[in-house]
Amino acid sequence: MQLYMGIDGGGSGCRAILADSSGTILGMGTAGPANIGAHPHDACAHIKCAALQTLTNAGLEAELLSTLKVTLGLAGAKSVLNLQEIADVLPFKESRIVSDAITAFQGALGHGDGAIIITGTGSAFVKRIDSDYEIIGGRGFMLSDHAGGARLGRELLEETLLAMDGLAPFTSLAQQVAHHFDHDIRQIITFSRSAQAADYARFAPLIFRHESEGDALAQKILKRACEHLCQGLQRMGIESLGRFSMTGGLAASYLGLPYFPCRDHYVTPAGDSLQGALELALAM
Amino acid sequence: MQLYMGIDGGGSGCRAILADSSGTILGMGTAGPANIGAHPHDACAHIKCAALQTLTNAGLEAELLSTLKVTLGLAGAKSVLNLQEIADVLPFKESRIVSDAITAFQGALGHGDGAIIITGTGSAFVKRIDSDYEIIGGRGFMLSDHAGGARLGRELLEETLLAMDGLAPFTSLAQQVAHHFDHDIRQIITFSRSAQAADYARFAPLIFRHESEGDALAQKILKRACEHLCQGLQRMGIESLGRFSMTGGLAASYLGLPYFPCRDHYVTPAGDSLQGALELALAM
């Protein structure tokens, strides 16, 4: 009997889920990061680990790997020039690699037109009309992803430095960040020399907490991020699409903001990108 | 007879100048980058090369290195926890390492109170009252240096991506950047994965050129940078200091902008940071 696997891989980990052709879940597994754009070799290794763990958890033999039909929603897939090359080295019978933005869409909205916003470490917008997807953003925090946690964290550290230099107000949030680095500017700079997206993103929850307490810096950063969300939704044509959903680690925090945009068109996501990947696998 | 050397080291190269105790110039030399904060080992190697080349150009023996009194103005010096450790491994009789901001000040304004703005790959403000220096900014383009070339270049690439995503106007400047990357967003992302400060800074002159042709994006980026310069000058207390100067690779370009701030207090720099380093060495 043909088995199907959905895999969701991002900057902080990857997850796999196994089902039979009726969609009955047989097992799940997890492993390390699988950003195929930034670290393709590691990503493939972690994907294999998650898939093997899933078979083990389902009480099945490892050699079944080579019989699986698998859809993989992977961070960074958009930036890879030749996805087939990567699909070819995976140990499955059939591998379909798509952006994790597409599996997130499928999981959140299922069938039909609409848009989603993804806000985790990075941020992106996805629109689907009929079966045509358009993805914008999600290109890494260095130049993009204005509503992602990494970008929020980087802006926070930048504003904290300005405050420590007397060039910006020293709000309670900035003071807390300064305290985290022992009020030593050099520690912040040393951090920034090696910090990856996930390191900056760790500061994002702190910003949302201070926002709710009225901190002016937190509000400045999050209002700017919400303006970006609003622009993205306009760009997607939210008025004519009629509905959007939001997924990712920061979705709930954003939804709690009083100035979150286009709330009238918001719908709760039906599921996550792992479920989306499995739905797409079952359709292979 | 005691000889004196001034050394100026930054992210794109280092220069050395040798003089006798009367200040008569005997020779000069150049070598690779010497950012002591980012790459201390390379910096020391390049400093030694520049010093040796200077002795050679002056027709002097290499072993004179160990007799020199040297003042080094080095990028990144502020972020180094123990400068003495680095001074100890240099091959000179006496080494005084200061921030290149201080040698730039000395070169530009000589004696007396005042402020300078440094805008090259990075940007910083330096104030001196009596013999007390205050330096702000100059902490690297990731979190600081809002008027430096690297930051301008990064903002340009970011705005170009937004334009390619339909989230910002596609000005003539953005089109030229898109063309540079074959209109392929992936090429921009690939560039950003490994680009260093100097790589981003290479786009800065393009921004100034388009500014003079009225490009809206160029003006947006440079107006934001000039607002930062204005804030920095206010923070330094320019009204009571009375004078400031500007040095670094982008100084002339900034001075050409119609919205360059506080022009009434601007004075032309007397010399550069290499001359400043030599002046400080002669006072050792």
XYZ file of C-alpha atoms in Angstrom:
568
model
C 0.000 0.000 0.000
C 1.341 3.462 -0.966
C 2.280 5.675 1.997
C 2.515 9.464 1.960
C 4.655 11.857 3.939
C 4.467 15.592 4.508
C 7.604 17.425 5.664
C 7.838 20.954 6.972
C 11.355 22.394 7.270
C 12.391 25.823 8.520
C 15.226 27.683 10.164
C 14.609 26.224 13.600
C 13.699 22.600 12.875
C 11.863 20.171 10.610
C 8.865 17.931 11.171
C 7.506 14.959 9.261
C 4.110 13.261 9.262
C 3.143 9.918 7.682
C -0.281 8.809 6.462
C -1.862 6.071 4.383
C -3.834 6.854 1.241
C -7.003 7.479 3.263
C -5.198 10.223 5.205
C -5.017 8.282 8.465
C -1.979 9.500 10.434
C 0.527 6.693 11.160
C 3.377 8.593 12.817
C 5.324 11.799 13.238
C 8.961 12.812 13.725
C 11.161 15.842 14.200
C 14.785 16.823 13.543
C 17.065 19.870 13.227
C 16.777 22.917 10.912
C 16.056 22.468 7.193
C 16.551 25.776 5.429
C 17.381 24.498 1.974
C 18.587 27.895 0.755
C 21.009 28.703 3.569
C 22.321 25.215 4.458
C 21.290 22.623 1.821
C 23.553 19.821 3.068
C 22.381 20.058 6.686
C 18.796 20.435 5.533
C 18.897 17.126 3.617
C 20.477 15.333 6.584
C 17.832 16.617 8.994
C 15.009 15.790 6.581
C 16.215 12.200 6.404
C 16.424 12.024 10.218
C 12.890 13.316 10.661
C 11.564 10.872 8.059
C 13.344 7.892 9.662
C 12.102 8.861 13.107
C 8.568 9.032 11.710
C 8.794 5.489 10.314
C 10.182 4.251 13.633
C 7.369 5.958 15.555
C 4.870 4.317 13.192
C 6.456 0.903 13.883
C 7.645 0.580 10.271
C 10.953 -0.492 8.674
C 13.536 2.120 7.631
C 13.706 0.681 4.110
C 10.178 1.910 3.447
C 11.792 5.357 2.982
C 12.419 4.539 -0.662
C 8.735 3.783 -1.304
C 7.290 7.054 0.034
C 5.638 9.841 -1.900
C 6.703 13.009 -0.130
C 5.877 16.693 -0.352
C 8.387 18.929 1.374
C 7.652 22.540 2.258
C 11.089 24.021 2.892
C 12.322 27.449 3.925
C 14.657 28.916 1.338
C 13.265 26.770 -1.502
C 12.559 29.893 -3.538
C 16.209 30.890 -3.566
C 17.459 27.513 -4.853
C 18.247 27.559 -8.564
C 17.811 23.824 -9.149
C 15.354 22.172 -6.753
C 15.369 18.932 -8.770
C 19.033 18.414 -7.895
C 18.081 18.405 -4.223
C 15.001 16.264 -4.763
C 17.242 13.722 -6.522
C 19.476 13.212 -3.479
C 16.556 12.640 -1.094
C 15.916 8.970 -0.231
C 12.232 8.885 -1.257
C 10.422 7.321 -4.214
C 9.003 10.651 -5.245
C 9.931 14.052 -3.783
C 8.195 17.309 -4.466
C 9.912 20.319 -2.922
C 7.959 23.524 -2.621
C 8.424 26.654 -0.562
C 7.190 26.289 3.009
C 5.035 29.280 2.121
C 2.963 27.037 -0.145
C 2.490 24.273 2.420
C 1.606 26.945 4.982
C -1.033 28.282 2.595
C -2.481 24.824 1.993
C -2.578 24.107 5.709
C -4.176 27.413 6.618
C -6.755 27.899 3.864
C -7.096 24.507 2.141
C -8.795 24.945 -1.232
C -9.946 28.199 -2.775
C -8.499 31.667 -3.307
C -7.028 33.795 -0.574
C -3.834 35.063 1.000
C -1.772 34.275 4.039
C 0.842 36.119 6.024
C 3.642 34.049 7.527
C 5.504 35.624 10.442
C 8.074 33.554 12.247
C 11.804 34.216 12.162
C 11.178 35.652 8.693
C 8.033 37.000 7.084
C 6.284 36.489 3.749
C 2.998 36.937 1.916
C 1.404 34.197 -0.187
C -1.536 34.604 -2.541
C -3.359 31.860 -4.440
C -5.848 32.387 -7.229
C -7.047 29.105 -8.773
C -3.819 27.093 -8.585
C -1.437 30.001 -9.151
C 0.684 31.001 -6.186
C 2.475 34.266 -5.715
C 4.948 34.602 -2.863
C 6.562 37.856 -1.824
C 9.060 38.507 0.930
C 10.626 35.621 2.806
C 14.070 36.417 1.463
C 16.021 36.562 4.712
C 16.284 39.219 7.413
C 19.294 40.995 5.980
C 17.326 42.678 3.180
C 13.732 41.525 3.576
C 11.208 39.997 5.997
C 10.244 43.318 7.589
C 7.678 41.699 9.904
C 9.733 38.658 10.890
C 11.146 38.126 14.371
C 14.770 38.463 13.240
C 14.097 41.860 11.730
C 12.178 43.021 14.805
C 15.037 41.890 17.028
C 17.654 43.593 14.866
C 15.680 46.848 14.918
C 15.391 46.574 18.689
C 19.155 46.210 19.118
C 19.755 49.052 16.697
C 17.394 51.376 18.588
C 18.954 50.307 21.892
C 22.392 51.302 20.593
C 21.006 54.661 19.478
C 19.513 55.125 22.955
C 22.831 54.207 24.607
C 24.492 56.788 22.333
C 21.967 59.455 23.369
C 20.405 59.522 19.891
C 17.034 57.963 20.798
C 14.813 57.876 23.898
C 15.777 55.284 26.514
C 12.457 53.503 26.947
C 11.860 50.702 29.409
C 12.284 48.164 26.579
C 15.633 49.661 25.509
C 16.752 49.617 29.139
C 15.912 45.944 29.428
C 17.968 45.128 26.328
C 20.874 47.251 27.576
C 20.686 45.388 30.887
C 20.724 42.051 29.022
C 24.113 43.079 27.572
C 25.435 44.405 30.921
C 25.022 47.996 29.623
C 28.120 47.337 27.505
C 27.866 48.494 23.903
C 30.792 46.255 22.964
C 28.814 43.178 23.997
C 26.016 44.162 21.617
C 28.493 44.660 18.778
C 30.189 41.342 19.516
C 26.764 39.674 19.470
C 25.943 41.273 16.114
C 29.176 40.016 14.538
C 28.037 36.400 14.731
C 24.271 36.561 15.337
C 22.092 34.572 12.930
C 18.424 35.208 12.191
C 17.269 32.977 15.049
C 19.489 34.855 17.530
C 17.892 38.185 16.668
C 14.425 36.623 16.611
C 14.766 35.614 20.246
C 14.194 39.278 21.183
C 10.842 39.500 19.369
C 8.597 38.245 22.222
C 10.088 40.920 24.495
C 8.945 43.610 22.057
C 5.344 42.343 22.043
C 5.316 42.169 25.855
C 6.461 45.783 26.175
C 4.035 46.902 23.496
C 1.113 45.864 25.637
C 2.594 47.929 28.484
C 2.659 51.030 26.291
C 6.413 51.201 25.597
C 6.994 53.809 22.865
C 9.903 51.960 21.235
C 7.981 48.661 21.118
C 5.052 50.461 19.536
C 7.281 52.199 16.990
C 8.834 48.899 15.885
C 5.521 47.019 15.727
C 3.597 49.832 14.033
C 6.257 49.860 11.322
C 5.915 46.076 10.987
C 2.114 46.333 10.780
C 2.421 49.012 8.094
C 4.470 46.501 6.147
C 1.778 43.842 6.699
C -0.850 46.301 5.496
C 1.164 47.147 2.356
C 1.608 43.441 1.658
C -2.101 42.739 2.014
C -2.945 45.638 -0.313
C -0.345 44.361 -2.778
C -2.036 40.916 -2.672
C -5.379 42.559 -3.433
C -7.018 41.600 -0.149
C -10.206 43.526 -0.956
C -10.990 41.360 -3.963
C -9.536 38.135 -2.494
C -11.806 38.588 0.500
C -9.919 36.504 3.041
C -6.474 36.018 4.553
C -5.030 33.989 7.356
C -1.847 34.239 9.382
C 0.585 31.534 10.499
C 3.988 31.238 12.104
C 5.362 31.727 15.591
C 4.465 35.427 15.831
C 0.959 35.210 14.307
C -0.900 35.208 17.626
C 1.191 38.115 18.943
C 0.495 40.222 15.850
C -3.223 39.436 16.010
C -3.262 40.834 19.549
C -2.085 44.279 18.406
C -4.781 46.987 18.291
C -3.424 48.302 14.968
C -3.269 44.917 13.202
C -4.499 45.666 9.658
C -7.483 44.396 7.612
C -8.934 42.452 10.533
C -12.368 42.249 8.819
C -10.928 39.871 6.244
C -9.064 37.654 8.707
C -9.945 33.966 9.022
C -8.468 31.506 11.539
C -6.062 29.019 9.906
C -7.458 25.477 9.575
C -4.047 23.859 10.126
C -0.320 24.399 9.868
C 2.258 23.867 7.141
C 2.947 20.271 8.179
C -0.703 19.400 7.575
C -0.506 21.401 4.339
C 2.498 19.355 3.205
C 0.633 16.121 3.931
C -2.468 17.327 2.036
C -0.260 18.089 -0.968
C 1.500 14.711 -0.632
C -1.832 12.885 -0.627
C -2.651 14.624 -3.926
C 0.592 13.383 -5.588
C 67.706 59.924 16.139
C 64.156 58.984 17.166
C 61.772 58.393 14.245
C 57.973 58.622 14.419
C 55.274 56.817 12.442
C 51.584 57.463 12.024
C 49.367 54.613 10.842
C 45.790 54.822 9.636
C 43.944 51.501 9.322
C 40.385 50.925 8.147
C 38.130 48.382 6.500
C 39.583 48.885 3.037
C 43.303 49.344 3.678
C 45.992 50.827 5.897
C 48.559 53.543 5.337
C 51.723 54.502 7.172
C 53.820 57.673 7.193
C 57.284 58.185 8.688
C 58.834 61.418 9.953
C 61.801 62.621 11.963
C 61.323 64.576 15.183
C 61.038 67.850 13.244
C 58.043 66.420 11.383
C 59.856 66.123 8.047
C 58.250 63.301 6.041
C 60.703 60.509 5.154
C 58.428 57.928 3.519
C 55.002 56.395 3.133
C 53.548 52.906 2.621
C 50.257 51.091 2.173
C 48.864 47.598 2.783
C 45.604 45.692 3.170
C 42.671 46.282 5.577
C 43.318 46.848 9.282
C 40.010 46.714 11.145
C 41.280 45.642 14.544
C 37.799 44.806 15.839
C 36.638 42.583 13.001
C 39.913 40.874 11.973
C 42.683 41.546 14.536
C 45.150 38.989 13.150
C 44.953 40.277 9.573
C 45.050 43.853 10.826
C 48.374 43.298 12.613
C 49.880 41.593 9.565
C 48.843 44.441 7.258
C 50.086 47.082 9.707
C 53.503 45.449 9.728
C 53.537 45.318 5.905
C 52.669 48.998 5.586
C 55.341 49.948 8.147
C 58.012 47.864 6.394
C 57.111 49.315 3.020
C 57.424 52.800 4.492
C 60.947 52.109 5.769
C 61.893 50.672 2.374
C 60.496 53.727 0.584
C 62.499 55.939 2.953
C 65.669 53.965 2.107
C 65.949 52.654 5.669
C 66.645 49.211 7.151
C 63.782 46.934 8.254
C 65.290 46.493 11.704
C 64.515 50.139 12.483
C 60.908 48.922 13.028
C 61.745 48.092 16.638
C 62.954 51.647 17.327
C 59.852 53.531 16.136
C 57.336 55.439 18.218
C 54.013 54.813 16.517
C 50.466 56.077 16.883
C 47.890 53.879 15.160
C 44.373 55.074 14.416
C 42.478 51.850 13.754
C 38.911 51.061 12.783
C 37.233 48.854 15.371
C 39.613 49.910 18.177
C 36.645 50.944 20.334
C 35.224 47.437 20.317
C 38.462 45.752 21.463
C 38.442 44.890 25.147
C 42.222 44.844 25.617
C 44.081 47.145 23.228
C 47.344 46.692 25.143
C 47.396 43.014 24.158
C 47.400 44.049 20.506
C 49.926 46.846 21.062
C 52.223 44.252 22.672
C 52.397 42.064 19.552
C 53.238 44.966 17.237
C 56.931 45.175 16.260
C 57.470 48.783 17.372
C 59.355 50.313 20.307
C 56.238 52.080 21.514
C 52.699 51.614 20.130
C 49.695 53.735 20.970
C 46.451 52.424 19.476
C 43.505 54.762 19.307
C 40.281 54.726 17.340
C 40.696 55.993 13.778
C 38.009 58.475 14.811
C 40.533 60.209 17.050
C 43.272 60.404 14.427
C 40.658 61.666 11.962
C 39.698 64.400 14.423
C 43.307 65.411 14.973
C 43.958 65.491 11.237
C 40.828 67.495 10.455
C 40.720 70.054 13.275
C 44.154 69.940 14.908
C 43.988 71.614 18.308
C 40.909 73.095 19.978
C 37.318 72.065 20.554
C 34.969 70.911 17.842
C 33.307 67.919 16.237
C 33.804 65.837 13.141
C 31.627 63.509 11.149
C 33.336 60.520 9.552
C 31.524 58.898 6.640
C 33.270 56.151 4.751
C 32.193 52.525 4.787
C 30.871 53.242 8.288
C 29.940 56.488 9.995
C 30.693 58.080 13.352
C 30.657 61.360 15.242
C 33.592 62.593 17.307
C 33.574 65.512 19.715
C 36.560 66.968 21.574
C 36.379 69.439 24.444
C 39.805 70.216 25.913
C 41.427 66.800 25.639
C 38.282 64.723 26.219
C 36.986 62.817 23.244
C 33.512 61.416 22.809
C 32.837 59.051 19.913
C 29.401 57.850 18.941
C 28.424 55.501 16.147
C 31.083 53.648 14.192
C 29.918 50.306 15.487
C 29.497 48.454 12.211
C 26.794 48.551 9.544
C 24.700 45.727 10.981
C 23.306 47.822 13.849
C 24.864 51.266 13.490
C 26.612 53.642 11.091
C 23.399 55.008 9.576
C 25.241 57.414 7.283
C 28.018 55.047 6.188
C 28.335 53.662 2.681
C 27.608 50.081 3.759
C 24.340 51.094 5.350
C 23.347 53.203 2.331
C 24.099 50.276 0.039
C 22.153 47.831 2.174
C 19.146 50.158 2.237
C 19.389 50.489 -1.535
C 19.304 46.723 -2.042
C 16.454 46.397 0.420
C 14.386 49.049 -1.375
C 15.213 47.452 -4.721
C 13.851 44.116 -3.469
C 10.682 45.859 -2.263
C 10.339 47.449 -5.700
C 10.842 44.089 -7.438
C 8.130 42.701 -5.138
C 5.757 45.516 -6.055
C 5.939 47.012 -2.566
C 7.845 50.191 -3.444
C 8.130 52.457 -6.514
C 10.552 51.260 -9.195
C 12.691 54.361 -9.590
C 15.491 54.687 -12.105
C 18.016 53.913 -9.334
C 16.177 50.745 -8.285
C 16.024 49.705 -11.948
C 19.749 50.124 -12.306
C 20.389 47.929 -9.250
C 17.926 45.307 -10.500
C 19.735 45.342 -13.837
C 23.089 44.892 -12.067
C 21.689 41.627 -10.650
C 20.162 40.521 -13.999
C 16.674 41.319 -12.619
C 17.003 38.114 -10.578
C 15.958 38.441 -6.939
C 17.859 35.249 -6.107
C 21.120 36.876 -7.172
C 20.512 39.719 -4.727
C 19.797 37.260 -1.914
C 22.888 35.219 -2.754
C 24.929 38.425 -2.674
C 23.495 39.356 0.740
C 24.407 35.966 2.234
C 28.127 36.704 1.982
C 28.382 40.464 1.457
C 30.639 42.360 3.854
C 30.444 46.054 4.670
C 32.739 47.009 1.786
C 30.577 45.064 -0.692
C 27.462 47.024 0.262
C 29.415 50.292 0.357
C 30.318 49.898 -3.309
C 26.723 50.903 -4.160
C 26.914 54.225 -2.291
C 28.352 56.371 -5.110
C 25.484 55.229 -7.363
C 22.984 56.634 -4.846
C 24.651 60.054 -4.806
C 24.769 60.130 -8.614
C 21.042 59.412 -8.879
C 20.240 61.909 -6.136
C 21.563 64.724 -8.266
C 19.312 63.544 -11.096
C 16.262 63.788 -8.835
C 15.680 60.073 -8.189
C 13.084 59.728 -5.407
C 14.622 56.601 -3.867
C 18.110 58.129 -3.791
C 16.673 61.223 -2.125
C 14.744 59.155 0.427
C 17.879 57.209 1.434
C 20.106 60.287 1.601
C 17.568 62.473 3.394
C 17.282 59.779 6.065
C 21.096 59.698 6.323
C 21.266 63.494 6.597
C 18.613 63.442 9.340
C 20.917 61.075 11.186
C 23.852 63.465 10.631
C 21.725 66.329 11.936
C 20.728 64.359 15.050
C 24.358 63.463 15.663
C 25.477 67.087 15.358
C 22.737 68.228 17.761
C 23.759 65.446 20.144
C 27.369 66.722 19.994
C 26.145 70.208 20.853
C 27.206 71.801 17.578
C 25.676 75.175 18.501
C 27.981 75.637 21.468
C 30.979 73.854 19.902
C 30.739 76.229 16.971
C 32.550 74.161 14.327
C 32.585 70.727 12.754
C 34.380 69.120 9.878
C 33.742 66.029 7.796
C 36.128 63.342 6.578
C 36.007 59.938 4.924
C 35.310 58.701 1.415
C 31.739 60.029 1.271
C 32.378 63.443 2.844
C 32.521 65.356 -0.431
C 29.381 63.636 -1.720
C 27.421 64.501 1.426
C 28.613 68.116 1.308
C 27.173 68.388 -2.188
C 23.630 67.583 -0.990
C 21.251 70.568 -0.765
C 19.862 69.273 2.553
C 23.231 68.723 4.236
C 22.692 69.972 7.815
C 24.332 72.759 9.866
C 26.358 74.031 6.947
C 26.986 77.369 8.724
C 29.240 75.622 11.214
C 31.169 73.566 8.673
C 34.930 74.037 8.291
C 37.159 72.353 5.697
C 39.387 69.643 7.236
C 43.065 70.601 7.515
C 44.265 67.046 6.878
C 43.287 63.406 7.042
C 43.582 60.710 9.697
C 47.046 59.641 8.537
C 48.343 63.134 9.199
C 46.418 63.096 12.491
C 48.133 59.841 13.483
C 51.536 61.332 12.697
C 50.760 64.491 14.702
C 49.832 62.315 17.684
C 52.948 60.167 17.195
C 55.181 63.260 17.210
C 53.654 64.184 20.590
C 54.515 60.769 22.126
